[in-house]
Amino acid sequence: MPIYEYACGKCGHEFEMLVRSGTVPGCPSCRSTELEKKLSVFATAGSSEDATPVEAGACGTCGHPGGPGSCALN
């Protein structure tokens, strides 16, 4: 089920909704079906000079503080 973003043509309410195929969505505020599907914006991974480096965490297998590959289980 995809998530779509809509703007209601009757009351102006903007919202997101999970929509199953074959169903007609309605505005949660006024129940109008006069909806305009909006262009969704999604996040992507990227790089930035200002990005903070991520430090390695504990090993997911044993919890060794040295990070993945540091424990005797590998």
Short mmCIF file of N, CA and C in Angstrom, two decimals:
data_model
loop_
_atom_site.label_atom_id
_atom_site.label_comp_id
_atom_site.label_asym_id
_atom_site.label_seq_id
_atom_site.Cartn_x
_atom_site.Cartn_y
_atom_site.Cartn_z
N MET A 1 0.84 -1.18 0.00
CA MET A 1 0.00 0.00 0.00
C MET A 1 0.88 1.24 0.00
N PRO A 2 0.78 2.05 -1.01
CA PRO A 2 1.59 3.26 -1.06
C PRO A 2 1.00 4.37 -0.19
N ILE A 3 1.88 5.25 0.28
CA ILE A 3 1.46 6.44 1.02
C ILE A 3 1.45 7.60 0.03
N TYR A 4 0.34 8.30 -0.04
CA TYR A 4 0.21 9.45 -0.92
C TYR A 4 -0.03 10.70 -0.09
N GLU A 5 0.38 11.83 -0.63
CA GLU A 5 0.11 13.13 -0.01
C GLU A 5 -0.98 13.81 -0.81
N TYR A 6 -1.92 14.42 -0.11
CA TYR A 6 -3.05 15.08 -0.76
C TYR A 6 -3.27 16.47 -0.20
N ALA A 7 -3.93 17.31 -1.00
CA ALA A 7 -4.43 18.61 -0.56
C ALA A 7 -5.92 18.61 -0.90
N CYS A 8 -6.76 18.92 0.07
CA CYS A 8 -8.21 18.93 -0.15
C CYS A 8 -8.60 20.20 -0.90
N GLY A 9 -9.37 20.02 -1.97
CA GLY A 9 -9.83 21.17 -2.75
C GLY A 9 -10.96 21.93 -2.08
N LYS A 10 -11.60 21.31 -1.09
CA LYS A 10 -12.73 21.95 -0.42
C LYS A 10 -12.30 22.77 0.80
N CYS A 11 -11.51 22.15 1.68
CA CYS A 11 -11.13 22.86 2.92
C CYS A 11 -9.65 23.23 2.98
N GLY A 12 -8.81 22.73 2.04
CA GLY A 12 -7.40 23.08 2.01
C GLY A 12 -6.51 22.25 2.91
N HIS A 13 -7.09 21.30 3.63
CA HIS A 13 -6.32 20.45 4.55
C HIS A 13 -5.32 19.62 3.75
N GLU A 14 -4.05 19.53 4.21
CA GLU A 14 -3.03 18.71 3.58
C GLU A 14 -2.74 17.54 4.49
N PHE A 15 -2.63 16.33 3.90
CA PHE A 15 -2.46 15.13 4.71
C PHE A 15 -1.83 14.02 3.88
N GLU A 16 -1.37 12.97 4.59
CA GLU A 16 -0.85 11.77 3.97
C GLU A 16 -1.81 10.63 4.26
N MET A 17 -1.90 9.66 3.34
CA MET A 17 -2.82 8.57 3.56
C MET A 17 -2.32 7.31 2.85
N LEU A 18 -2.45 6.17 3.53
CA LEU A 18 -2.20 4.88 2.91
C LEU A 18 -3.40 4.57 2.05
N VAL A 19 -3.19 4.24 0.79
CA VAL A 19 -4.31 4.02 -0.12
C VAL A 19 -4.20 2.62 -0.74
N ARG A 20 -5.23 1.83 -0.54
CA ARG A 20 -5.30 0.51 -1.17
C ARG A 20 -5.85 0.69 -2.58
N SER A 21 -5.47 -0.19 -3.47
CA SER A 21 -5.97 -0.09 -4.84
C SER A 21 -7.48 -0.28 -4.85
N GLY A 22 -8.15 0.51 -5.65
CA GLY A 22 -9.60 0.41 -5.77
C GLY A 22 -10.37 1.25 -4.76
N THR A 23 -9.68 1.93 -3.84
CA THR A 23 -10.38 2.78 -2.87
C THR A 23 -10.24 4.24 -3.25
N VAL A 24 -11.25 5.03 -2.90
CA VAL A 24 -11.23 6.46 -3.16
C VAL A 24 -10.97 7.15 -1.83
N PRO A 25 -9.84 7.85 -1.70
CA PRO A 25 -9.54 8.51 -0.42
C PRO A 25 -10.44 9.72 -0.19
N GLY A 26 -10.62 10.04 1.08
CA GLY A 26 -11.40 11.22 1.46
C GLY A 26 -10.63 12.04 2.47
N CYS A 27 -10.91 13.33 2.50
CA CYS A 27 -10.25 14.24 3.44
C CYS A 27 -10.65 13.87 4.86
N PRO A 28 -9.70 13.72 5.79
CA PRO A 28 -10.03 13.39 7.16
C PRO A 28 -10.73 14.53 7.91
N SER A 29 -10.63 15.76 7.39
CA SER A 29 -11.27 16.90 8.05
C SER A 29 -12.72 17.08 7.63
N CYS A 30 -12.95 17.07 6.30
CA CYS A 30 -14.31 17.38 5.82
C CYS A 30 -14.94 16.25 5.01
N ARG A 31 -14.21 15.14 4.83
CA ARG A 31 -14.69 13.97 4.10
C ARG A 31 -14.88 14.19 2.60
N SER A 32 -14.42 15.29 2.06
CA SER A 32 -14.53 15.56 0.63
C SER A 32 -13.62 14.63 -0.15
N THR A 33 -14.03 14.24 -1.34
CA THR A 33 -13.18 13.44 -2.22
C THR A 33 -12.56 14.30 -3.32
N GLU A 34 -12.71 15.62 -3.23
CA GLU A 34 -12.09 16.56 -4.17
C GLU A 34 -10.65 16.80 -3.75
N LEU A 35 -9.79 15.83 -4.04
CA LEU A 35 -8.41 15.88 -3.57
C LEU A 35 -7.44 16.04 -4.72
N GLU A 36 -6.37 16.76 -4.43
CA GLU A 36 -5.29 16.92 -5.39
C GLU A 36 -4.10 16.15 -4.86
N LYS A 37 -3.59 15.19 -5.63
CA LYS A 37 -2.42 14.43 -5.22
C LYS A 37 -1.20 15.33 -5.35
N LYS A 38 -0.42 15.42 -4.27
CA LYS A 38 0.76 16.27 -4.26
C LYS A 38 2.00 15.47 -4.61
N LEU A 39 3.02 16.15 -5.07
CA LEU A 39 4.30 15.53 -5.34
C LEU A 39 4.98 15.25 -4.01
N SER A 40 5.27 13.99 -3.74
CA SER A 40 5.92 13.61 -2.49
C SER A 40 7.41 13.88 -2.56
N VAL A 41 7.97 14.29 -1.45
CA VAL A 41 9.40 14.53 -1.34
C VAL A 41 9.95 13.45 -0.43
N PHE A 42 11.03 12.81 -0.85
CA PHE A 42 11.60 11.76 -0.04
C PHE A 42 13.05 12.09 0.28
N ALA A 43 13.56 11.46 1.33
CA ALA A 43 14.93 11.72 1.77
C ALA A 43 15.88 10.76 1.08
N THR A 44 17.09 11.24 0.80
CA THR A 44 18.12 10.39 0.24
C THR A 44 19.40 10.59 1.03
N ALA A 45 20.23 9.58 1.01
CA ALA A 45 21.52 9.70 1.68
C ALA A 45 22.46 10.51 0.79
N GLY A 46 23.27 11.31 1.39
CA GLY A 46 24.20 12.11 0.62
C GLY A 46 25.41 12.43 1.47
N SER A 47 26.30 13.19 0.90
CA SER A 47 27.48 13.59 1.66
C SER A 47 27.51 15.10 1.75
N SER A 48 28.14 15.55 2.81
CA SER A 48 28.26 16.97 3.04
C SER A 48 29.57 17.23 3.77
N GLU A 49 30.18 18.33 3.48
CA GLU A 49 31.42 18.69 4.17
C GLU A 49 31.16 18.95 5.64
N ASP A 50 29.94 19.36 5.97
CA ASP A 50 29.60 19.67 7.36
C ASP A 50 29.09 18.45 8.13
N ALA A 51 29.00 17.29 7.49
CA ALA A 51 28.46 16.11 8.14
C ALA A 51 29.39 15.65 9.26
N THR A 52 28.80 15.21 10.35
CA THR A 52 29.55 14.70 11.49
C THR A 52 29.86 13.23 11.24
N PRO A 53 31.11 12.80 11.40
CA PRO A 53 31.43 11.40 11.18
C PRO A 53 30.73 10.51 12.20
N VAL A 54 30.30 9.34 11.75
CA VAL A 54 29.61 8.39 12.62
C VAL A 54 30.65 7.46 13.21
N GLU A 55 30.63 7.34 14.53
CA GLU A 55 31.57 6.45 15.20
C GLU A 55 31.01 5.04 15.22
N ALA A 56 31.89 4.04 15.17
CA ALA A 56 31.46 2.66 15.22
C ALA A 56 30.84 2.36 16.58
N GLY A 57 29.79 1.57 16.57
CA GLY A 57 29.12 1.18 17.81
C GLY A 57 29.61 -0.18 18.26
N ALA A 58 28.96 -0.71 19.25
CA ALA A 58 29.31 -2.01 19.78
C ALA A 58 29.01 -3.10 18.76
N CYS A 59 29.70 -4.21 18.88
CA CYS A 59 29.47 -5.35 18.00
C CYS A 59 28.03 -5.82 18.16
N GLY A 60 27.33 -6.05 17.05
CA GLY A 60 25.94 -6.50 17.11
C GLY A 60 25.79 -7.93 17.57
N THR A 61 26.88 -8.71 17.55
CA THR A 61 26.81 -10.11 17.95
C THR A 61 27.02 -10.30 19.45
N CYS A 62 28.11 -9.70 19.98
CA CYS A 62 28.42 -9.94 21.39
C CYS A 62 28.40 -8.67 22.24
N GLY A 63 28.37 -7.50 21.62
CA GLY A 63 28.36 -6.25 22.37
C GLY A 63 29.73 -5.70 22.68
N HIS A 64 30.79 -6.29 22.11
CA HIS A 64 32.15 -5.82 22.35
C HIS A 64 32.26 -4.36 21.96
N PRO A 65 32.80 -3.50 22.83
CA PRO A 65 32.87 -2.07 22.55
C PRO A 65 33.78 -1.69 21.38
N GLY A 66 34.60 -2.61 20.89
CA GLY A 66 35.50 -2.31 19.78
C GLY A 66 34.81 -2.26 18.43
N GLY A 67 33.54 -2.63 18.38
CA GLY A 67 32.79 -2.55 17.15
C GLY A 67 32.74 -3.87 16.41
N PRO A 68 32.08 -3.87 15.28
CA PRO A 68 31.94 -5.09 14.49
C PRO A 68 33.28 -5.67 14.10
N GLY A 69 33.43 -6.99 14.23
CA GLY A 69 34.67 -7.67 13.89
C GLY A 69 35.68 -7.71 15.01
N SER A 70 35.41 -7.10 16.16
CA SER A 70 36.37 -7.06 17.27
C SER A 70 36.24 -8.23 18.21
N CYS A 71 35.17 -8.95 18.16
CA CYS A 71 34.94 -10.00 19.15
C CYS A 71 35.53 -11.34 18.68
N ALA A 72 35.57 -12.29 19.58
CA ALA A 72 36.12 -13.61 19.28
C ALA A 72 35.14 -14.47 18.51
N LEU A 73 33.90 -14.01 18.33
CA LEU A 73 32.90 -14.80 17.64
C LEU A 73 33.06 -14.73 16.13
N ASN A 74 33.86 -13.81 15.61
CA ASN A 74 34.02 -13.66 14.15
C ASN A 74 35.06 -14.57 13.63
#
